[in-house]
JSON list of C-alpha atoms in Angstrom, two decimals:
[
{"chain": "A", "resi": 5, "resn": "MET", "atom": "CA", "xyz": [0.10, 0.06, 0.21]},
{"chain": "A", "resi": 6, "resn": "THR", "atom": "CA", "xyz": [2.57, 2.30, 0.89]},
{"chain": "A", "resi": 7, "resn": "LEU", "atom": "CA", "xyz": [4.59, 2.01, -2.56]},
{"chain": "A", "resi": 8, "resn": "PHE", "atom": "CA", "xyz": [0.83, 2.87, -4.24]},
{"chain": "A", "resi": 9, "resn": "VAL", "atom": "CA", "xyz": [0.75, 5.87, -2.08]},
{"chain": "A", "resi": 10, "resn": "ARG", "atom": "CA", "xyz": [4.23, 7.00, -2.69]},
{"chain": "A", "resi": 11, "resn": "ARG", "atom": "CA", "xyz": [3.62, 6.24, -6.72]},
{"chain": "A", "resi": 12, "resn": "ALA", "atom": "CA", "xyz": [0.31, 8.25, -6.89]},
{"chain": "A", "resi": 13, "resn": "GLY", "atom": "CA", "xyz": [1.96, 11.10, -4.96]},
{"chain": "A", "resi": 14, "resn": "ALA", "atom": "CA", "xyz": [4.53, 11.33, -7.23]},
{"chain": "A", "resi": 15, "resn": "LEU", "atom": "CA", "xyz": [2.25, 11.59, -9.97]},
{"chain": "A", "resi": 16, "resn": "ILE", "atom": "CA", "xyz": [0.07, 14.14, -8.33]},
{"chain": "A", "resi": 17, "resn": "LEU", "atom": "CA", "xyz": [3.14, 16.38, -7.64]},
{"chain": "A", "resi": 18, "resn": "VAL", "atom": "CA", "xyz": [4.60, 16.06, -11.12]},
{"chain": "A", "resi": 19, "resn": "ALA", "atom": "CA", "xyz": [0.97, 17.05, -12.29]},
{"chain": "A", "resi": 20, "resn": "GLU", "atom": "CA", "xyz": [0.71, 20.21, -9.62]},
{"chain": "A", "resi": 21, "resn": "ALA", "atom": "CA", "xyz": [4.19, 21.42, -10.72]},
{"chain": "A", "resi": 22, "resn": "CYS", "atom": "CA", "xyz": [3.00, 21.22, -14.38]},
{"chain": "A", "resi": 23, "resn": "TYR", "atom": "CA", "xyz": [-0.26, 22.84, -13.55]},
{"chain": "A", "resi": 24, "resn": "LEU", "atom": "CA", "xyz": [1.92, 25.50, -12.23]},
{"chain": "A", "resi": 25, "resn": "LEU", "atom": "CA", "xyz": [4.09, 26.04, -15.21]},
{"chain": "A", "resi": 26, "resn": "LEU", "atom": "CA", "xyz": [0.83, 25.92, -17.42]},
{"chain": "A", "resi": 27, "resn": "MET", "atom": "CA", "xyz": [-0.92, 28.58, -15.59]},
{"chain": "A", "resi": 28, "resn": "GLU", "atom": "CA", "xyz": [2.30, 30.80, -15.68]},
{"chain": "A", "resi": 29, "resn": "LEU", "atom": "CA", "xyz": [2.28, 30.36, -19.20]},
{"chain": "A", "resi": 30, "resn": "ALA", "atom": "CA", "xyz": [-1.21, 31.07, -19.61]},
{"chain": "A", "resi": 31, "resn": "LEU", "atom": "CA", "xyz": [-1.01, 34.36, -17.86]},
{"chain": "A", "resi": 32, "resn": "ALA", "atom": "CA", "xyz": [1.88, 35.56, -19.65]},
{"chain": "A", "resi": 33, "resn": "VAL", "atom": "CA", "xyz": [0.44, 34.57, -23.18]},
{"chain": "A", "resi": 34, "resn": "PHE", "atom": "CA", "xyz": [-3.14, 35.18, -22.44]},
{"chain": "A", "resi": 35, "resn": "VAL", "atom": "CA", "xyz": [-3.65, 38.19, -20.20]},
{"chain": "A", "resi": 36, "resn": "VAL", "atom": "CA", "xyz": [-3.59, 41.45, -21.75]},
{"chain": "A", "resi": 37, "resn": "ASP", "atom": "CA", "xyz": [-2.10, 44.59, -19.98]},
{"chain": "A", "resi": 38, "resn": "THR", "atom": "CA", "xyz": [-4.76, 47.32, -19.57]},
{"chain": "A", "resi": 39, "resn": "SER", "atom": "CA", "xyz": [-2.80, 49.65, -17.33]},
{"chain": "A", "resi": 40, "resn": "HIS", "atom": "CA", "xyz": [-2.75, 51.96, -20.10]},
{"chain": "A", "resi": 41, "resn": "ILE", "atom": "CA", "xyz": [-6.79, 52.36, -20.52]},
{"chain": "A", "resi": 42, "resn": "ASP", "atom": "CA", "xyz": [-7.03, 52.13, -16.73]},
{"chain": "A", "resi": 43, "resn": "HIS", "atom": "CA", "xyz": [-4.41, 54.75, -15.99]},
{"chain": "A", "resi": 44, "resn": "THR", "atom": "CA", "xyz": [-2.93, 52.55, -13.27]},
{"chain": "A", "resi": 45, "resn": "ASP", "atom": "CA", "xyz": [0.48, 51.01, -12.99]},
{"chain": "A", "resi": 46, "resn": "THR", "atom": "CA", "xyz": [1.71, 48.59, -15.75]},
{"chain": "A", "resi": 47, "resn": "GLY", "atom": "CA", "xyz": [0.66, 44.98, -15.25]},
{"chain": "A", "resi": 48, "resn": "GLY", "atom": "CA", "xyz": [2.57, 41.71, -14.83]},
{"chain": "A", "resi": 49, "resn": "TYR", "atom": "CA", "xyz": [5.71, 41.08, -13.06]},
{"chain": "A", "resi": 50, "resn": "SER", "atom": "CA", "xyz": [7.41, 43.82, -13.12]},
{"chain": "A", "resi": 51, "resn": "GLY", "atom": "CA", "xyz": [9.55, 45.37, -10.19]},
{"chain": "A", "resi": 52, "resn": "LEU", "atom": "CA", "xyz": [10.63, 43.68, -6.95]},
{"chain": "A", "resi": 53, "resn": "GLY", "atom": "CA", "xyz": [7.29, 42.10, -5.82]},
{"chain": "A", "resi": 54, "resn": "GLY", "atom": "CA", "xyz": [6.73, 40.43, -9.43]},
{"chain": "A", "resi": 55, "resn": "GLY", "atom": "CA", "xyz": [10.54, 38.92, -9.34]},
{"chain": "A", "resi": 56, "resn": "LEU", "atom": "CA", "xyz": [9.91, 37.76, -6.02]},
{"chain": "A", "resi": 57, "resn": "LEU", "atom": "CA", "xyz": [6.56, 36.06, -7.35]},
{"chain": "A", "resi": 58, "resn": "LEU", "atom": "CA", "xyz": [8.05, 34.29, -9.98]},
{"chain": "A", "resi": 59, "resn": "THR", "atom": "CA", "xyz": [11.29, 33.29, -8.00]},
{"chain": "A", "resi": 60, "resn": "ALA", "atom": "CA", "xyz": [9.03, 31.63, -5.31]},
{"chain": "A", "resi": 61, "resn": "GLU", "atom": "CA", "xyz": [6.75, 30.11, -8.07]},
{"chain": "A", "resi": 62, "resn": "GLY", "atom": "CA", "xyz": [9.92, 28.68, -9.42]},
{"chain": "A", "resi": 63, "resn": "LEU", "atom": "CA", "xyz": [11.19, 27.25, -6.56]},
{"chain": "A", "resi": 64, "resn": "THR", "atom": "CA", "xyz": [7.77, 25.79, -5.81]},
{"chain": "A", "resi": 65, "resn": "VAL", "atom": "CA", "xyz": [8.04, 24.01, -9.05]},
{"chain": "A", "resi": 66, "resn": "LEU", "atom": "CA", "xyz": [11.46, 22.56, -8.26]},
{"chain": "A", "resi": 67, "resn": "LEU", "atom": "CA", "xyz": [10.75, 21.60, -4.62]},
{"chain": "A", "resi": 68, "resn": "LEU", "atom": "CA", "xyz": [7.61, 19.68, -6.39]},
{"chain": "A", "resi": 69, "resn": "LEU", "atom": "CA", "xyz": [9.61, 17.81, -8.86]},
{"chain": "A", "resi": 70, "resn": "TRP", "atom": "CA", "xyz": [12.43, 17.04, -6.35]},
{"chain": "A", "resi": 71, "resn": "ALA", "atom": "CA", "xyz": [9.91, 15.26, -3.93]},
{"chain": "A", "resi": 72, "resn": "ALA", "atom": "CA", "xyz": [8.06, 13.49, -7.07]},
{"chain": "A", "resi": 73, "resn": "ALA", "atom": "CA", "xyz": [11.48, 12.06, -8.15]},
{"chain": "A", "resi": 74, "resn": "ALA", "atom": "CA", "xyz": [12.28, 11.37, -4.63]},
{"chain": "A", "resi": 75, "resn": "LEU", "atom": "CA", "xyz": [9.04, 9.35, -3.99]},
{"chain": "A", "resi": 76, "resn": "GLY", "atom": "CA", "xyz": [8.88, 7.77, -7.22]},
{"chain": "A", "resi": 77, "resn": "ILE", "atom": "CA", "xyz": [12.61, 6.85, -8.10]},
{"chain": "A", "resi": 78, "resn": "ALA", "atom": "CA", "xyz": [13.94, 4.67, -5.75]},
{"chain": "A", "resi": 79, "resn": "SER", "atom": "CA", "xyz": [17.79, 5.10, -6.96]},
{"chain": "A", "resi": 80, "resn": "PHE", "atom": "CA", "xyz": [16.91, 9.15, -6.25]},
{"chain": "A", "resi": 81, "resn": "ALA", "atom": "CA", "xyz": [15.36, 8.66, -2.96]},
{"chain": "A", "resi": 82, "resn": "ASP", "atom": "CA", "xyz": [18.52, 8.13, -1.07]},
{"chain": "A", "resi": 83, "resn": "LYS", "atom": "CA", "xyz": [20.51, 11.11, -2.59]},
{"chain": "A", "resi": 84, "resn": "GLY", "atom": "CA", "xyz": [21.77, 13.96, -0.42]},
{"chain": "A", "resi": 85, "resn": "PRO", "atom": "CA", "xyz": [21.74, 14.35, 3.48]},
{"chain": "A", "resi": 86, "resn": "SER", "atom": "CA", "xyz": [18.93, 12.96, 5.35]},
{"chain": "A", "resi": 87, "resn": "TRP", "atom": "CA", "xyz": [18.12, 16.51, 7.15]},
{"chain": "A", "resi": 88, "resn": "ALA", "atom": "CA", "xyz": [17.87, 18.01, 3.66]},
{"chain": "A", "resi": 89, "resn": "ARG", "atom": "CA", "xyz": [15.34, 15.24, 2.48]},
{"chain": "A", "resi": 90, "resn": "ALA", "atom": "CA", "xyz": [13.44, 15.72, 5.73]},
{"chain": "A", "resi": 91, "resn": "ALA", "atom": "CA", "xyz": [13.24, 19.45, 5.07]},
{"chain": "A", "resi": 92, "resn": "GLY", "atom": "CA", "xyz": [12.20, 19.02, 1.50]},
{"chain": "A", "resi": 93, "resn": "PHE", "atom": "CA", "xyz": [9.26, 16.95, 2.25]},
{"chain": "A", "resi": 94, "resn": "GLY", "atom": "CA", "xyz": [8.09, 18.81, 5.06]},
{"chain": "A", "resi": 95, "resn": "LEU", "atom": "CA", "xyz": [8.09, 21.88, 3.17]},
{"chain": "A", "resi": 96, "resn": "VAL", "atom": "CA", "xyz": [6.12, 19.86, 0.32]},
{"chain": "A", "resi": 97, "resn": "ALA", "atom": "CA", "xyz": [3.90, 18.46, 3.05]},
{"chain": "A", "resi": 98, "resn": "LEU", "atom": "CA", "xyz": [3.26, 21.89, 4.32]},
{"chain": "A", "resi": 99, "resn": "THR", "atom": "CA", "xyz": [2.24, 22.93, 0.71]},
{"chain": "A", "resi": 100, "resn": "GLN", "atom": "CA", "xyz": [-0.10, 20.12, 0.54]},
{"chain": "A", "resi": 101, "resn": "VAL", "atom": "CA", "xyz": [-1.82, 21.12, 3.66]},
{"chain": "A", "resi": 102, "resn": "LEU", "atom": "CA", "xyz": [-2.00, 24.59, 2.69]},
{"chain": "A", "resi": 103, "resn": "GLY", "atom": "CA", "xyz": [-3.80, 23.36, -0.81]},
{"chain": "A", "resi": 104, "resn": "THR", "atom": "CA", "xyz": [-6.22, 21.16, 1.29]},
{"chain": "A", "resi": 105, "resn": "TRP", "atom": "CA", "xyz": [-7.17, 23.86, 3.32]},
{"chain": "A", "resi": 106, "resn": "ALA", "atom": "CA", "xyz": [-7.49, 26.30, 0.21]},
{"chain": "A", "resi": 107, "resn": "ALA", "atom": "CA", "xyz": [-9.87, 23.85, -1.44]},
{"chain": "A", "resi": 108, "resn": "THR", "atom": "CA", "xyz": [-11.94, 22.65, 1.54]},
{"chain": "A", "resi": 109, "resn": "SER", "atom": "CA", "xyz": [-12.60, 26.52, 2.41]},
{"chain": "A", "resi": 110, "resn": "ASN", "atom": "CA", "xyz": [-13.51, 27.42, -1.39]},
{"chain": "A", "resi": 111, "resn": "ALA", "atom": "CA", "xyz": [-15.88, 24.51, -1.57]},
{"chain": "A", "resi": 112, "resn": "LEU", "atom": "CA", "xyz": [-17.64, 25.18, 1.97]},
{"chain": "A", "resi": 113, "resn": "THR", "atom": "CA", "xyz": [-18.30, 28.74, 0.62]},
{"chain": "A", "resi": 114, "resn": "GLN", "atom": "CA", "xyz": [-19.68, 27.58, -2.75]},
{"chain": "A", "resi": 115, "resn": "ASN", "atom": "CA", "xyz": [-23.20, 26.44, -3.74]},
{"chain": "A", "resi": 116, "resn": "ALA", "atom": "CA", "xyz": [-23.47, 23.04, -5.06]},
{"chain": "A", "resi": 117, "resn": "GLY", "atom": "CA", "xyz": [-21.99, 22.31, -8.29]},
{"chain": "A", "resi": 118, "resn": "PRO", "atom": "CA", "xyz": [-19.18, 21.60, -10.31]},
{"chain": "A", "resi": 119, "resn": "ASP", "atom": "CA", "xyz": [-16.53, 23.95, -8.29]},
{"chain": "A", "resi": 120, "resn": "VAL", "atom": "CA", "xyz": [-17.66, 21.64, -5.40]},
{"chain": "A", "resi": 121, "resn": "LEU", "atom": "CA", "xyz": [-16.50, 18.44, -7.23]},
{"chain": "A", "resi": 122, "resn": "VAL", "atom": "CA", "xyz": [-13.36, 19.98, -8.26]},
{"chain": "A", "resi": 123, "resn": "ASN", "atom": "CA", "xyz": [-12.61, 21.38, -5.09]},
{"chain": "A", "resi": 124, "resn": "ALA", "atom": "CA", "xyz": [-13.16, 17.65, -3.40]},
{"chain": "A", "resi": 125, "resn": "VAL", "atom": "CA", "xyz": [-10.73, 16.19, -6.08]},
{"chain": "A", "resi": 126, "resn": "MET", "atom": "CA", "xyz": [-8.45, 18.91, -5.20]},
{"chain": "A", "resi": 127, "resn": "VAL", "atom": "CA", "xyz": [-8.50, 17.75, -1.36]},
{"chain": "A", "resi": 128, "resn": "LEU", "atom": "CA", "xyz": [-8.44, 14.28, -2.57]},
{"chain": "A", "resi": 129, "resn": "PHE", "atom": "CA", "xyz": [-5.17, 14.65, -4.45]},
{"chain": "A", "resi": 130, "resn": "ALA", "atom": "CA", "xyz": [-3.38, 17.17, -2.12]},
{"chain": "A", "resi": 131, "resn": "LEU", "atom": "CA", "xyz": [-4.25, 14.66, 1.02]},
{"chain": "A", "resi": 132, "resn": "THR", "atom": "CA", "xyz": [-2.81, 11.75, -1.21]},
{"chain": "A", "resi": 133, "resn": "ALA", "atom": "CA", "xyz": [0.56, 13.83, -2.05]},
{"chain": "A", "resi": 134, "resn": "GLY", "atom": "CA", "xyz": [0.77, 15.01, 1.66]},
{"chain": "A", "resi": 135, "resn": "VAL", "atom": "CA", "xyz": [0.41, 11.52, 3.03]},
{"chain": "A", "resi": 136, "resn": "ALA", "atom": "CA", "xyz": [3.15, 10.20, 0.40]},
{"chain": "A", "resi": 137, "resn": "CYS", "atom": "CA", "xyz": [5.66, 13.09, 1.31]},
{"chain": "A", "resi": 138, "resn": "LEU", "atom": "CA", "xyz": [4.87, 12.12, 5.31]},
{"chain": "A", "resi": 139, "resn": "LEU", "atom": "CA", "xyz": [6.21, 8.56, 4.53]},
{"chain": "A", "resi": 140, "resn": "GLY", "atom": "CA", "xyz": [9.04, 10.28, 2.75]},
{"chain": "A", "resi": 141, "resn": "LEU", "atom": "CA", "xyz": [9.75, 12.34, 5.60]},
{"chain": "A", "resi": 142, "resn": "ARG", "atom": "CA", "xyz": [9.27, 9.17, 7.95]},
{"chain": "A", "resi": 143, "resn": "GLY", "atom": "CA", "xyz": [12.21, 7.33, 5.53]},
{"chain": "A", "resi": 144, "resn": "ALA", "atom": "CA", "xyz": [14.32, 10.38, 5.79]},
{"chain": "A", "resi": 145, "resn": "ALA", "atom": "CA", "xyz": [13.82, 10.92, 9.34]},
{"chain": "A", "resi": 146, "resn": "ARG", "atom": "CA", "xyz": [14.95, 7.08, 10.11]},
{"chain": "A", "resi": 147, "resn": "LYS", "atom": "CA", "xyz": [17.76, 7.39, 8.15]},
{"chain": "A", "resi": 148, "resn": "ALA", "atom": "CA", "xyz": [16.59, 4.04, 6.25]},
{"chain": "A", "resi": 149, "resn": "PRO", "atom": "CA", "xyz": [16.72, 3.54, 2.21]},
{"chain": "A", "resi": 150, "resn": "VAL", "atom": "CA", "xyz": [13.28, 4.10, 0.94]},
{"chain": "A", "resi": 151, "resn": "ALA", "atom": "CA", "xyz": [12.29, 0.58, -0.55]},
{"chain": "A", "resi": 152, "resn": "ALA", "atom": "CA", "xyz": [10.41, 1.13, -3.75]}
]
């Protein structure tokens, strides 16, 4: 069962990273800058705030992909010091908890409909990935090789 959860968690983490990259691409390509019409500051990712947002998003994608590789590839799972693996799995587990909380609070404020179903699937995926990360965290804390 733990092997299934680890592999499912790895696939979900890869899907989350792809989703973040796809949304960033869609925002860059399809969102039109209307600041000259609205007489406001220019939109987009200009300035320090935009750079910090892109940096944080890029680091999140890298962390998700690292956790997916560590969960899904047995030869990659034991690379690096155990404290770094524990910290990485802990951060990814925290992002999954925050995703679960956000999707649950969003679902509770919606009327019954497709949005509630999408949020329920998001909660299920985030819980699965979170449990997989906790299994990876347990393995890193025990300093035991991960069996896959």
